[in-house]
Short mmCIF file of C-alpha atoms in Angstrom, two decimals:
data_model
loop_
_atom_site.label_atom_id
_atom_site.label_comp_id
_atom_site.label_asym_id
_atom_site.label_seq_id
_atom_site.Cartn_x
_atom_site.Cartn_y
_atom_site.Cartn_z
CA UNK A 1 -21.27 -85.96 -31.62
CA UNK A 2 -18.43 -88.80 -30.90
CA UNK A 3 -20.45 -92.13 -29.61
CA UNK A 4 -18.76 -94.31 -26.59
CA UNK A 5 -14.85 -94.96 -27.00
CA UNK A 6 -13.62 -98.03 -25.01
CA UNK A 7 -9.43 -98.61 -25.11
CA UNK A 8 -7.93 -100.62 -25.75
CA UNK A 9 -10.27 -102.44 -28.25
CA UNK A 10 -7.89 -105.52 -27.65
CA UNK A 11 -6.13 -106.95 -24.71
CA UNK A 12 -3.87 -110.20 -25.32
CA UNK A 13 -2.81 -111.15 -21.38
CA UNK A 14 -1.48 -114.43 -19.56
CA UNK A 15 -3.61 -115.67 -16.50
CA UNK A 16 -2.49 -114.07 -13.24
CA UNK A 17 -2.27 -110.57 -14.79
CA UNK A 18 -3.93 -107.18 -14.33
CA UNK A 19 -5.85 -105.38 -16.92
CA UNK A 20 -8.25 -102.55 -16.82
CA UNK A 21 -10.31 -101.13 -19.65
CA UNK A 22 -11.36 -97.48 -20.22
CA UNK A 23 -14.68 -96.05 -21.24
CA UNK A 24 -15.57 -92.57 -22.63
CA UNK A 25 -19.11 -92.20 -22.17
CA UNK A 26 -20.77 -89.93 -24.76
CA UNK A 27 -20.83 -86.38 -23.14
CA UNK A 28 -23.42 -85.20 -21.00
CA UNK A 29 -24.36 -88.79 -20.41
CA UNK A 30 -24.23 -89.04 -16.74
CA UNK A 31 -25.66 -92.84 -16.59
CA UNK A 32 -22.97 -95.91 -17.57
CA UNK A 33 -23.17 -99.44 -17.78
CA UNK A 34 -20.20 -102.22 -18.50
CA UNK A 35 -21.98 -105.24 -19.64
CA UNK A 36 -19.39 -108.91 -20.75
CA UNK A 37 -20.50 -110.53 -23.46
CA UNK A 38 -18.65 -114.11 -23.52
CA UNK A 39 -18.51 -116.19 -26.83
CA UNK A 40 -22.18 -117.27 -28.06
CA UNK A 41 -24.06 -115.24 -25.71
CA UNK A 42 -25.66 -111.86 -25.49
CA UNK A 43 -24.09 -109.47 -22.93
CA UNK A 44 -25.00 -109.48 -19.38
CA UNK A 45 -25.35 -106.96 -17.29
CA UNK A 46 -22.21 -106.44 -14.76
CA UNK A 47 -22.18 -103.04 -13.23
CA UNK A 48 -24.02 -99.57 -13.38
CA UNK A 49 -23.30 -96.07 -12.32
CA UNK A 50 -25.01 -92.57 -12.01
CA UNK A 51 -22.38 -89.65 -11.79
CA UNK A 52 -19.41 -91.45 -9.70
CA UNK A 53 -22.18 -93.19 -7.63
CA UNK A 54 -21.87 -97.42 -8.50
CA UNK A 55 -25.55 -97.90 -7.87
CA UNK A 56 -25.93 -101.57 -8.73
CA UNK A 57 -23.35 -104.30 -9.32
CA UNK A 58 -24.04 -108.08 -10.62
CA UNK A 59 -23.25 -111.03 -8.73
CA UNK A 60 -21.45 -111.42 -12.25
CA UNK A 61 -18.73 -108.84 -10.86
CA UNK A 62 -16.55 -110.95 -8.26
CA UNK A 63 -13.76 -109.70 -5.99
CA UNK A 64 -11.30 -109.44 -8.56
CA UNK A 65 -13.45 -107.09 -10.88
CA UNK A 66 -13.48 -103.33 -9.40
CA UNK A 67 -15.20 -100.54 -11.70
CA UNK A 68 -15.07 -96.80 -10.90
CA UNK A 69 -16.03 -93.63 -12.34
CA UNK A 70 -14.30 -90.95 -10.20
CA UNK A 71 -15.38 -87.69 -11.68
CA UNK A 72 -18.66 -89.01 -13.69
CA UNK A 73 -17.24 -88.55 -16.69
CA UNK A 74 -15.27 -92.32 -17.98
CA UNK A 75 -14.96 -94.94 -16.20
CA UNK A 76 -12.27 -98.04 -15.65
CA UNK A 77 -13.15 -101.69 -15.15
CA UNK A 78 -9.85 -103.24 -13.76
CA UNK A 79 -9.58 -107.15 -13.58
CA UNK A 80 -6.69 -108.52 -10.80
CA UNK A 81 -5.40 -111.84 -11.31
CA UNK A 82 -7.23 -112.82 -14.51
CA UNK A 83 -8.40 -116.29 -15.48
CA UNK A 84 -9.10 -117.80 -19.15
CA UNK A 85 -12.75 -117.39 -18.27
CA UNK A 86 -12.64 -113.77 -17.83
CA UNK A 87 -11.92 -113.94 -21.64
CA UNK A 88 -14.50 -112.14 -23.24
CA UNK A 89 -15.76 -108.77 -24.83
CA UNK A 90 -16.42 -106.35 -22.50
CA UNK A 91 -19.11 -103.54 -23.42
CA UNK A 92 -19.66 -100.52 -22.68
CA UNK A 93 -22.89 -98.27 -22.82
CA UNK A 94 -24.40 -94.45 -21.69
CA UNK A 95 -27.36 -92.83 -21.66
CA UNK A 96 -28.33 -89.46 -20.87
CA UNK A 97 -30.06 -88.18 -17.52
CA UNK A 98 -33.34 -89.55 -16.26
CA UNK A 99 -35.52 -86.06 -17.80
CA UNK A 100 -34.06 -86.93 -21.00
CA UNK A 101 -34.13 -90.45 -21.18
CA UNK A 102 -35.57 -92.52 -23.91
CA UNK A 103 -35.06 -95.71 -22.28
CA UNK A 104 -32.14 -96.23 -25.44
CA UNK A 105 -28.73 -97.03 -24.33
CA UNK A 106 -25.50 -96.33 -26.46
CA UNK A 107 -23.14 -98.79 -26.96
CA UNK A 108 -19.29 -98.60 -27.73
CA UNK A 109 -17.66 -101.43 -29.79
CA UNK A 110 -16.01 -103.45 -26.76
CA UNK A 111 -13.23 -104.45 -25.45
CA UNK A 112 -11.98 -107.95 -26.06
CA UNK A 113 -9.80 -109.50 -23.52
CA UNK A 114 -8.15 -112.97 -24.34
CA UNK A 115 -6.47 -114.62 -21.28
CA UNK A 116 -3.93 -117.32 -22.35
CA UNK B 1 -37.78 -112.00 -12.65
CA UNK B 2 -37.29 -110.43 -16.21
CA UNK B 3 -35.89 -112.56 -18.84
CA UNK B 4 -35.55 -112.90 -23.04
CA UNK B 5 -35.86 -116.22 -24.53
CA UNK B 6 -35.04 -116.29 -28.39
CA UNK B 7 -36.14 -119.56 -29.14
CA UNK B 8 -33.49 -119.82 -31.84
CA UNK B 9 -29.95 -120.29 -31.54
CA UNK B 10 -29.40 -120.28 -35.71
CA UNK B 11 -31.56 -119.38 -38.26
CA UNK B 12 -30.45 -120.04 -42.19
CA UNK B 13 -31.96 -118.36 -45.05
CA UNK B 14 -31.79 -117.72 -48.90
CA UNK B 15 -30.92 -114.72 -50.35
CA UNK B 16 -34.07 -112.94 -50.53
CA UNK B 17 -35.96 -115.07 -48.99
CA UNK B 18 -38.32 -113.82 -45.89
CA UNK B 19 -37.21 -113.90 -42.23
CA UNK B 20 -38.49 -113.77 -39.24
CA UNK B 21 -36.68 -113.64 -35.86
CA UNK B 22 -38.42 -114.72 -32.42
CA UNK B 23 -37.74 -112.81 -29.05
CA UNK B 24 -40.25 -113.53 -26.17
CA UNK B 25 -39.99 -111.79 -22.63
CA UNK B 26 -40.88 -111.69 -19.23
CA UNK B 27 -41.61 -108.53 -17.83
CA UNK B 28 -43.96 -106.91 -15.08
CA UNK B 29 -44.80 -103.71 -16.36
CA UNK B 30 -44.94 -102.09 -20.22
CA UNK B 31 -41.46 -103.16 -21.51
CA UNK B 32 -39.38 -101.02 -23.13
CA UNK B 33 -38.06 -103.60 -25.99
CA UNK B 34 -35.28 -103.41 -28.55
CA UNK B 35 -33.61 -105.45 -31.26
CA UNK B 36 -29.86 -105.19 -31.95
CA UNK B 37 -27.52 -106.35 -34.65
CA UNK B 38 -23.97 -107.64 -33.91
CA UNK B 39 -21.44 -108.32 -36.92
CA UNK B 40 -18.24 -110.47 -36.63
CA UNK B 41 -15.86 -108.36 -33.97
CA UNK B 42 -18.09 -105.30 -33.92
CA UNK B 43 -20.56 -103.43 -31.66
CA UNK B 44 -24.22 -103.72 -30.92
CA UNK B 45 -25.83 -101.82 -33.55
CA UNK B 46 -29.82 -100.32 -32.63
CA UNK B 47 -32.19 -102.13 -35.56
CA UNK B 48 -35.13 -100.41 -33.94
CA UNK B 49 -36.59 -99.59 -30.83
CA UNK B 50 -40.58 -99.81 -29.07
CA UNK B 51 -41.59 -97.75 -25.83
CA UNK B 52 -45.05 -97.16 -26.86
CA UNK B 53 -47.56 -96.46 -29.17
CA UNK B 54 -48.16 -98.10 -32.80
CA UNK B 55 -47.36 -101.80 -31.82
CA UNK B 56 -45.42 -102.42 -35.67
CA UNK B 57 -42.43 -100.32 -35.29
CA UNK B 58 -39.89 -99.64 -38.29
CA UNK B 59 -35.80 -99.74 -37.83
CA UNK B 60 -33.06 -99.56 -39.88
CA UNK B 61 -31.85 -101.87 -42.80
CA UNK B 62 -35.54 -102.51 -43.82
CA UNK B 63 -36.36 -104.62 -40.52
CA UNK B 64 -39.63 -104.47 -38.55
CA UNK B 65 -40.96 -105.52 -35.50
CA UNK B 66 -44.36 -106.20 -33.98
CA UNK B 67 -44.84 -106.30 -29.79
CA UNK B 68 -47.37 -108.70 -28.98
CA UNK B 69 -48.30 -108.31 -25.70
CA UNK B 70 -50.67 -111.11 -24.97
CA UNK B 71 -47.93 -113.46 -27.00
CA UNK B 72 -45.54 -111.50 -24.89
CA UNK B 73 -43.22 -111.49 -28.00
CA UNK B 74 -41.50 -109.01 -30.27
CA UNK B 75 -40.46 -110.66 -33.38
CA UNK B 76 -38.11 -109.38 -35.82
CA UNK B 77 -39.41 -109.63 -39.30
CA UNK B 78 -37.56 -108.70 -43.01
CA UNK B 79 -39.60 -109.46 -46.39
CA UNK B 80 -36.31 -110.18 -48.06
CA UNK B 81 -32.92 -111.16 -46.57
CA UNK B 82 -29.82 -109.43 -48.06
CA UNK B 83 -26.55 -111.37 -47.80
CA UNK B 84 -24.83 -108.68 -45.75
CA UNK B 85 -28.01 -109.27 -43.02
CA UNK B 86 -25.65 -112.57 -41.88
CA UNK B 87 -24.65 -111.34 -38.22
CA UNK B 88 -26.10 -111.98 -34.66
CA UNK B 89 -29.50 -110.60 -33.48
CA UNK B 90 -30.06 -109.64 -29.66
CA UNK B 91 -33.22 -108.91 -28.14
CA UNK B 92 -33.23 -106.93 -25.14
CA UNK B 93 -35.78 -105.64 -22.70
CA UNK B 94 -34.93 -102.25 -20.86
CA UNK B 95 -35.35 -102.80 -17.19
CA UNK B 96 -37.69 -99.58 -15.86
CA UNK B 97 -38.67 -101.00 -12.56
CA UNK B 98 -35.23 -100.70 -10.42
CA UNK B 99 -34.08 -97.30 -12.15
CA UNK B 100 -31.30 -98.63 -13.64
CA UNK B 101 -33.05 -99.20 -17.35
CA UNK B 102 -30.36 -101.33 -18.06
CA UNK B 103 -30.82 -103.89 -20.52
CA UNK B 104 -31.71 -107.58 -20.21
CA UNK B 105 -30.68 -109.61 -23.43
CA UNK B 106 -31.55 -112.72 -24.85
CA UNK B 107 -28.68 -115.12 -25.74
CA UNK B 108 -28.98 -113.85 -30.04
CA UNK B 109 -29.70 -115.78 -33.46
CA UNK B 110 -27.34 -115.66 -35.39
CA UNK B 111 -28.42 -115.78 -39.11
CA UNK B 112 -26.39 -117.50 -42.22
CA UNK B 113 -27.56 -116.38 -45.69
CA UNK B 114 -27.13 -118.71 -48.80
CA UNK B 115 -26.35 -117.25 -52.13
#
């Protein structure tokens, strides 16, 4: 049983560019969360989907953050126009369907973005 | 609103010496409550989990925990610190009430260990 992948595990970028991240949720897992964990601080909560449905979003994700999941299987979390504090590691997480939850959530090992 | 407060931003201990790591929450209902270990660069890793039940709960690595609910707390505990225990604790409270049950984390200890 593979765990969460997120690619690429490190992103080097200059303000003003694009990126977007990639998560592979662990199969069968049809609930995912991307949660940004900044330097010194645990990981908040940004965005949340069931299937391809986005069912809750932070005010944490602004206009330039857009997260998608198009056939409920991985998911992308693309940042336009980055700043220096969008630098930070960016997690990922899945958990199985609501009859077979145990309220436990499975991480992946990030994604770090530094924006110079 | 839900919330994790670890009252300590750095905790240092001696090799083998006890420790004990402080997480207190605000929640509504019965929380769902976890700790979780973070190394240098790396993942969360799951130390141990409560949902119910037996209020001392046993993880990984030798750690324990103990939910409290009229303390509202769920402290971490070790009887003897290893030097590869140095890392950054998170306590976390799973959100049941909107769903979601995504997590709410405190802001971590991180621990130093002295030879």
């Amino acid at each position: 049983d593979t765990g969460v992948s997120q690619n690429p595990r490190h992103k080097i970028t200059k303000r003003g560019q694009n990126v977007t991240f990639r998560c592979d949720p662990i199969s069968e897992h049809n609930r995912l969360y991307w949660y940004r964990q900044t330097l010194g601080q645990g990981p908040e909560f940004l965005t949340y989907f069931q299937n391809e449905a986005q069912l809750e979003k932070s005010r944490l994700l602004s206009d330039r953050f857009s997260a998608e999941r198009p056939k409920g299987s991985f998911s992308t979390l693309e940042i336009q126009r980055t700043e220096q504090g969008d630098s930070a590691m960016y997690l990922c997480a899945s958990s199985p369907p609501l009859s077979r939850h145990t309220g436990e959530l499975f991480f992946g090992e990030g994604s770090r973005l530094t924006v110079l | 609103a839900q919330s994790v407060t670890q009252p300590d931003i750095h905790i240092t201990v001696s090799e083998g010496a006890s420790l004990e790591l402080r997480c207190n929450y605000s929640y509504g209902a019965t929380p769902y409550l976890f700790w979780y270990v973070q190394s240098p660069g790396q993942g969360l890793q799951l130390l141990l989990k409560y949902f119910s039940g037996d209020t001392l709960v046993q993880g990984i690595k030798g750690f324990e925990a103990e939910f409290k609910r009229s303390q509202s707390s769920f402290n971490l505990r070790k009887p003897s610190v290893h030097w590869s225990d140095a890392a950054e604790y998170f306590c976390a409270v799973g959100d049941t009430t909107s769903g979601t049950y995504k997590y709410i984390f405190g802001t971590g200890t991180r621990l130093k260990v002295l030879a």
